[in-house]
Every structure is written in structure tokens, then in C-alpha cells.
PDB file of C-alpha atoms in Angstrom:
ATOM      1  CA  MET A  16     -10.888 -18.765  -7.106  1.00  0.00           C
ATOM      2  CA  SER A  17      -8.981 -15.954  -5.390  1.00  0.00           C
ATOM      3  CA  TYR A  18      -5.666 -14.198  -4.403  1.00  0.00           C
ATOM      4  CA  ASP A  19      -5.521 -14.998  -0.602  1.00  0.00           C
ATOM      5  CA  LEU A  20      -3.664 -13.190   2.360  1.00  0.00           C
ATOM      6  CA  ILE A  21      -3.997 -15.218   5.342  1.00  0.00           C
ATOM      7  CA  PHE A  22      -3.170 -13.771   9.087  1.00  0.00           C
ATOM      8  CA  VAL A  23      -2.337 -15.811  11.735  1.00  0.00           C
ATOM      9  CA  PRO A  24      -0.604 -15.763  15.242  1.00  0.00           C
ATOM     10  CA  ARG A  25       3.346 -16.442  15.008  1.00  0.00           C
ATOM     11  CA  GLY A  26       6.115 -16.950  17.489  1.00  0.00           C
ATOM     12  CA  GLY A  27       9.250 -14.723  16.668  1.00  0.00           C
ATOM     13  CA  ASP A  28      10.977 -18.194  16.582  1.00  0.00           C
ATOM     14  CA  GLN A  29       8.173 -20.081  14.558  1.00  0.00           C
ATOM     15  CA  SER A  30       8.480 -21.058  10.929  1.00  0.00           C
ATOM     16  CA  TRP A  31       5.827 -20.179   8.834  1.00  0.00           C
ATOM     17  CA  GLU A  32       4.922 -23.755   7.965  1.00  0.00           C
ATOM     18  CA  ASP A  33       4.439 -24.292  11.966  1.00  0.00           C
ATOM     19  CA  ALA A  34       2.347 -21.238  12.297  1.00  0.00           C
ATOM     20  CA  LEU A  35      -0.038 -22.255   9.675  1.00  0.00           C
ATOM     21  CA  ASP A  36      -0.068 -25.655  10.901  1.00  0.00           C
ATOM     22  CA  ALA A  37      -1.213 -24.657  14.224  1.00  0.00           C
ATOM     23  CA  ALA A  38      -3.879 -22.233  13.004  1.00  0.00           C
ATOM     24  CA  GLU A  39      -5.070 -25.093  10.563  1.00  0.00           C
ATOM     25  CA  GLU A  40      -5.430 -27.075  13.745  1.00  0.00           C
ATOM     26  CA  SER A  41      -6.646 -24.698  15.780  1.00  0.00           C
ATOM     27  CA  ASP A  42     -10.840 -25.187  16.599  1.00  0.00           C
ATOM     28  CA  SER A  43     -11.499 -21.971  18.200  1.00  0.00           C
ATOM     29  CA  ALA A  44     -15.452 -21.402  18.474  1.00  0.00           C
ATOM     30  CA  GLU A  45     -14.483 -18.322  20.521  1.00  0.00           C
ATOM     31  CA  ARG A  46     -16.117 -14.919  19.235  1.00  0.00           C
ATOM     32  CA  PRO A  47     -13.634 -12.763  17.856  1.00  0.00           C
ATOM     33  CA  SER A  48     -13.161  -9.202  19.346  1.00  0.00           C
ATOM     34  CA  SER A  49     -15.817  -6.751  18.624  1.00  0.00           C
ATOM     35  CA  GLU A  50     -13.786  -3.799  19.450  1.00  0.00           C
ATOM     36  CA  VAL A  51     -10.651  -4.931  17.174  1.00  0.00           C
ATOM     37  CA  TRP A  52     -13.718  -5.679  14.127  1.00  0.00           C
ATOM     38  CA  ALA A  53     -14.660  -2.227  14.465  1.00  0.00           C
ATOM     39  CA  ARG A  54     -10.975  -0.857  14.094  1.00  0.00           C
ATOM     40  CA  LEU A  55     -10.753  -3.531  11.523  1.00  0.00           C
ATOM     41  CA  VAL A  56     -13.393  -1.814   9.735  1.00  0.00           C
ATOM     42  CA  ALA A  57     -12.500   1.627  10.365  1.00  0.00           C
ATOM     43  CA  ALA A  58      -9.193   1.051   9.007  1.00  0.00           C
ATOM     44  CA  SER A  59     -10.479  -0.984   5.761  1.00  0.00           C
ATOM     45  CA  ARG A  60     -12.892   1.926   4.928  1.00  0.00           C
ATOM     46  CA  GLN A  61      -9.786   4.356   5.011  1.00  0.00           C
ATOM     47  CA  VAL A  62      -8.159   2.081   2.588  1.00  0.00           C
ATOM     48  CA  LEU A  63     -11.068   1.088   0.403  1.00  0.00           C
ATOM     49  CA  GLY A  64     -14.053   3.337   0.961  1.00  0.00           C
ATOM     50  CA  GLU A  65     -17.432   2.205   1.570  1.00  0.00           C
ATOM     51  CA  VAL A  66     -17.666  -1.772   2.647  1.00  0.00           C
ATOM     52  CA  SER A  67     -20.476  -4.226   3.266  1.00  0.00           C
ATOM     53  CA  VAL A  68     -20.079  -5.821   6.788  1.00  0.00           C
ATOM     54  CA  PHE A  69     -21.461  -8.959   7.871  1.00  0.00           C
ATOM     55  CA  GLU A  70     -21.475 -10.679  11.391  1.00  0.00           C
ATOM     56  CA  GLY A  71     -21.793 -14.092  12.094  1.00  0.00           C
ATOM     57  CA  ALA A  72     -21.778 -16.117  15.042  1.00  0.00           C
ATOM     58  CA  HIS A  73     -18.032 -17.007  15.225  1.00  0.00           C
ATOM     59  CA  ASN A  74     -16.679 -14.374  12.634  1.00  0.00           C
ATOM     60  CA  TYR A  75     -16.659 -11.225  10.739  1.00  0.00           C
ATOM     61  CA  GLU A  76     -16.688 -10.183   7.098  1.00  0.00           C
ATOM     62  CA  LEU A  77     -16.762  -7.247   5.125  1.00  0.00           C
ATOM     63  CA  THR A  78     -16.799  -6.924   1.577  1.00  0.00           C
ATOM     64  CA  TYR A  79     -15.930  -3.976  -0.847  1.00  0.00           C
ATOM     65  CA  GLU A  80     -18.126  -4.379  -3.855  1.00  0.00           C
ATOM     66  CA  PRO A  81     -16.188  -2.795  -6.438  1.00  0.00           C
ATOM     67  CA  THR A  82     -13.548  -4.954  -6.366  1.00  0.00           C
ATOM     68  CA  GLY A  83     -14.692  -7.853  -4.514  1.00  0.00           C
ATOM     69  CA  ILE A  84     -12.267  -7.804  -2.106  1.00  0.00           C
ATOM     70  CA  GLN A  85     -13.250  -9.198   1.020  1.00  0.00           C
ATOM     71  CA  VAL A  86     -11.918  -9.747   4.621  1.00  0.00           C
ATOM     72  CA  SER A  87     -12.392 -12.281   7.299  1.00  0.00           C
ATOM     73  CA  TYR A  88     -11.850 -11.978  11.211  1.00  0.00           C
ATOM     74  CA  TYR A  89     -12.176 -14.956  13.205  1.00  0.00           C
ATOM     75  CA  ALA A  90     -10.813 -15.334  16.710  1.00  0.00           C
ATOM     76  CA  GLU A  91      -7.371 -16.213  15.872  1.00  0.00           C
ATOM     77  CA  GLU A  92      -7.353 -15.890  12.366  1.00  0.00           C
ATOM     78  CA  ALA A  93      -7.974 -13.482   9.688  1.00  0.00           C
ATOM     79  CA  GLY A  94      -7.684 -13.465   5.986  1.00  0.00           C
ATOM     80  CA  ILE A  95      -8.428 -10.956   2.619  1.00  0.00           C
ATOM     81  CA  THR A  96      -9.625 -12.834  -0.651  1.00  0.00           C
ATOM     82  CA  VAL A  97      -9.735 -10.585  -4.081  1.00  0.00           C
ATOM     83  CA  PRO A  98     -11.302 -12.595  -7.090  1.00  0.00           C
ATOM     84  CA  PHE A  99      -8.710 -13.198  -9.953  1.00  0.00           C
ATOM     85  CA  TRP A 100     -10.453 -10.731 -12.315  1.00  0.00           C
ATOM     86  CA  TYR A 101      -7.559  -8.624 -12.992  1.00  0.00           C
ATOM     87  CA  ARG A 102      -4.926  -7.804 -15.141  1.00  0.00           C
ATOM     88  CA  GLY A 103      -2.228  -5.184 -16.015  1.00  0.00           C
ATOM     89  CA  ASP A 104      -2.588  -1.829 -14.600  1.00  0.00           C
ATOM     90  CA  ASP A 105      -6.129  -3.107 -12.858  1.00  0.00           C
ATOM     91  CA  ALA A 106      -3.680  -6.173 -11.041  1.00  0.00           C
ATOM     92  CA  ARG A 107      -1.577  -3.414  -9.847  1.00  0.00           C
ATOM     93  CA  SER A 108      -4.121  -1.072  -8.299  1.00  0.00           C
ATOM     94  CA  VAL A 109      -5.990  -3.869  -6.916  1.00  0.00           C
ATOM     95  CA  VAL A 110      -2.418  -5.213  -5.591  1.00  0.00           C
ATOM     96  CA  ALA A 111      -1.576  -1.928  -3.946  1.00  0.00           C
ATOM     97  CA  ALA A 112      -5.157  -2.060  -2.249  1.00  0.00           C
ATOM     98  CA  MET A 113      -5.075  -5.701  -0.867  1.00  0.00           C
ATOM     99  CA  TYR A 114      -1.209  -5.050   0.419  1.00  0.00           C
ATOM    100  CA  GLN A 115      -2.475  -1.679   2.160  1.00  0.00           C
ATOM    101  CA  LEU A 116      -5.338  -3.411   3.617  1.00  0.00           C
ATOM    102  CA  GLY A 117      -3.297  -6.206   4.545  1.00  0.00           C
ATOM    103  CA  GLU A 118      -0.861  -4.109   6.562  1.00  0.00           C
ATOM    104  CA  ALA A 119      -3.976  -2.312   8.228  1.00  0.00           C
ATOM    105  CA  VAL A 120      -5.324  -6.172   9.305  1.00  0.00           C
ATOM    106  CA  GLN A 121      -1.716  -6.973  10.962  1.00  0.00           C
ATOM    107  CA  ALA A 122      -2.005  -3.506  12.631  1.00  0.00           C
ATOM    108  CA  VAL A 123      -4.937  -3.985  13.960  1.00  0.00           C
ATOM    109  CA  THR A 124      -5.357  -7.605  15.065  1.00  0.00           C
ATOM    110  CA  GLY A 125      -1.756  -8.173  16.137  1.00  0.00           C
ATOM    111  CA  LEU A 126      -1.528 -11.409  13.515  1.00  0.00           C
ATOM    112  CA  ALA A 127       1.363 -11.955  11.330  1.00  0.00           C
ATOM    113  CA  GLY A 128       0.148 -11.624   7.837  1.00  0.00           C
ATOM    114  CA  TYR A 129       1.474 -14.265   4.747  1.00  0.00           C
ATOM    115  CA  ASP A 130       1.267 -14.391   1.001  1.00  0.00           C
ATOM    116  CA  PRO A 131       0.676 -18.481   0.287  1.00  0.00           C
ATOM    117  CA  GLN A 132       0.699 -17.674  -3.409  1.00  0.00           C
ATOM    118  CA  LEU A 133       4.041 -16.080  -3.165  1.00  0.00           C
ATOM    119  CA  GLU A 134       5.240 -18.201  -0.345  1.00  0.00           C
ATOM    120  CA  LEU A 135       6.516 -15.117   1.199  1.00  0.00           C
ATOM    121  CA  PRO A 136       5.597 -13.518   4.666  1.00  0.00           C
ATOM    122  CA  LEU A 137       3.517 -10.362   3.963  1.00  0.00           C
ATOM    123  CA  SER A 138       6.581  -7.858   4.578  1.00  0.00           C
ATOM    124  CA  ASP A 139       8.808  -9.240   2.244  1.00  0.00           C
ATOM    125  CA  ALA A 140       5.720  -9.630  -0.676  1.00  0.00           C
ATOM    126  CA  LEU A 141       4.756  -5.911   0.022  1.00  0.00           C
ATOM    127  CA  ALA A 142       8.633  -5.049  -1.128  1.00  0.00           C
ATOM    128  CA  GLN A 143       7.760  -7.078  -4.245  1.00  0.00           C
ATOM    129  CA  PRO A 144       4.226  -6.417  -5.561  1.00  0.00           C
ATOM    130  CA  GLU A 145       4.992  -6.875  -8.771  1.00  0.00           C
ATOM    131  CA  LEU A 146       5.519 -10.821  -7.966  1.00  0.00           C
ATOM    132  CA  ALA A 147       1.544 -10.748  -6.893  1.00  0.00           C
ATOM    133  CA  CYS A 148       0.685  -8.729 -10.101  1.00  0.00           C
ATOM    134  CA  GLY A 149       2.710 -11.318 -12.511  1.00  0.00           C
ATOM    135  CA  VAL A 150      -0.036 -13.937 -10.807  1.00  0.00           C
ATOM    136  CA  PHE A 151      -2.953 -11.831 -11.750  1.00  0.00           C
ATOM    137  CA  ASP A 152      -1.588 -11.601 -14.883  1.00  0.00           C
ATOM    138  CA  GLU A 153      -0.930 -15.447 -15.486  1.00  0.00           C
ATOM    139  CA  VAL A 154      -4.616 -16.617 -14.313  1.00  0.00           C
ATOM    140  CA  ALA A 155      -6.038 -13.656 -16.493  1.00  0.00           C
ATOM    141  CA  ALA A 156      -4.174 -15.215 -19.217  1.00  0.00           C
ATOM    142  CA  SER A 157      -5.324 -18.861 -18.051  1.00  0.00           C
ATOM    143  CA  PHE A 158      -8.980 -17.935 -17.991  1.00  0.00           C
ATOM    144  CA  ALA A 159      -8.489 -15.953 -21.198  1.00  0.00           C
ATOM    145  CA  ARG A 160      -7.122 -19.706 -22.875  1.00  0.00           C
ATOM    146  CA  ARG A 161     -10.091 -21.633 -21.649  1.00  0.00           C
ATOM    147  CA  GLY A 162     -12.614 -19.024 -22.839  1.00  0.00           C
ATOM    148  CA  ILE A 163     -13.587 -17.936 -19.036  1.00  0.00           C
ATOM    149  CA  SER A 164     -14.490 -14.030 -18.916  1.00  0.00           C
ATOM    150  CA  SER A 165     -14.145 -12.045 -16.109  1.00  0.00           C
ATOM    151  CA  PRO A 166     -14.855  -7.910 -15.253  1.00  0.00           C
ATOM    152  CA  SER A 167     -11.344  -7.578 -16.299  1.00  0.00           C
ATOM    153  CA  ASN A 168     -10.638 -10.090 -19.614  1.00  0.00           C
ATOM    154  CA  GLY A 169     -14.231  -9.901 -20.581  1.00  0.00           C
TER     155      GLY A 169
END
């Protein structure tokens, strides 16, 4: 279970629902740009520090082990996932890193970012990080009620 940010092509007059539907229907077997990926790795390292990199046949991924943050990059889509391990100050720190990384993904790929948990474009979510922190806190509380431990609530 993770907090996700989604990055897809989006026309100026296209609704988020239409952009997300179009991305879901797209079945591109095209390999994403290695040049864009190299810039995305460099930008990610500026935000996070050292990351591990995976290169697949149709996608690239990187992971920042200390937080579990992952970035996936495909030909026409990208995503950031963060495990729901965080709450309180830890959640605030990881949300700040996630959103800063999201800005970098948008800048490097040209894809538009969306926060599906909040149902907001990334630009709007960035202005209200406390909303994302609240989601992390709610999930952590839910985990704790069910006796599920994680690095931050164990």
C-alpha cells in the first residue's frame, strides 16, 4: 500500500479524468527516452541523495532505500510511490521530498502531475502539503488499530 503520484500527458483543455483515462488506455511498448531518464536520475539524486536504478525493457525505475520512495518512468507516463510507513514529522518530511521530486519529474519529463489520493493536480497539492500528511497519518492510525507495524509505527 502506497501513496502515489501519477504523471501523464495532458492537453490544456483536457480534464484530469480524460487525461488519466487516455493514459490508462495507452498501450505503448515504446522504450522511454534514455536522455530524459538520465536527467530524471540526476534530478532525483539532487532531491533524495543516492538512489538505486533499474532499467527494464519498457521502463526505468529508481528507489531511494532510506524512505522506500520509488520513481517509475515509461514512454508516456511516470509515477512516484511512497510506502505508507510514515506519520507526524516523518510524514511531513517524506511528503516534502515526494512533492519536490514530483516537481522535478514534471520539469524533466514534461508530463503533468496528479495526486489521486487528494484528487488534485500536483500544483494544487503542493500548496497544501498538510492534506497529504493527513492521509499518511490516517493510514498509520488504521495500521496501528489493526496491529500492523511499519518502520514508523512499530
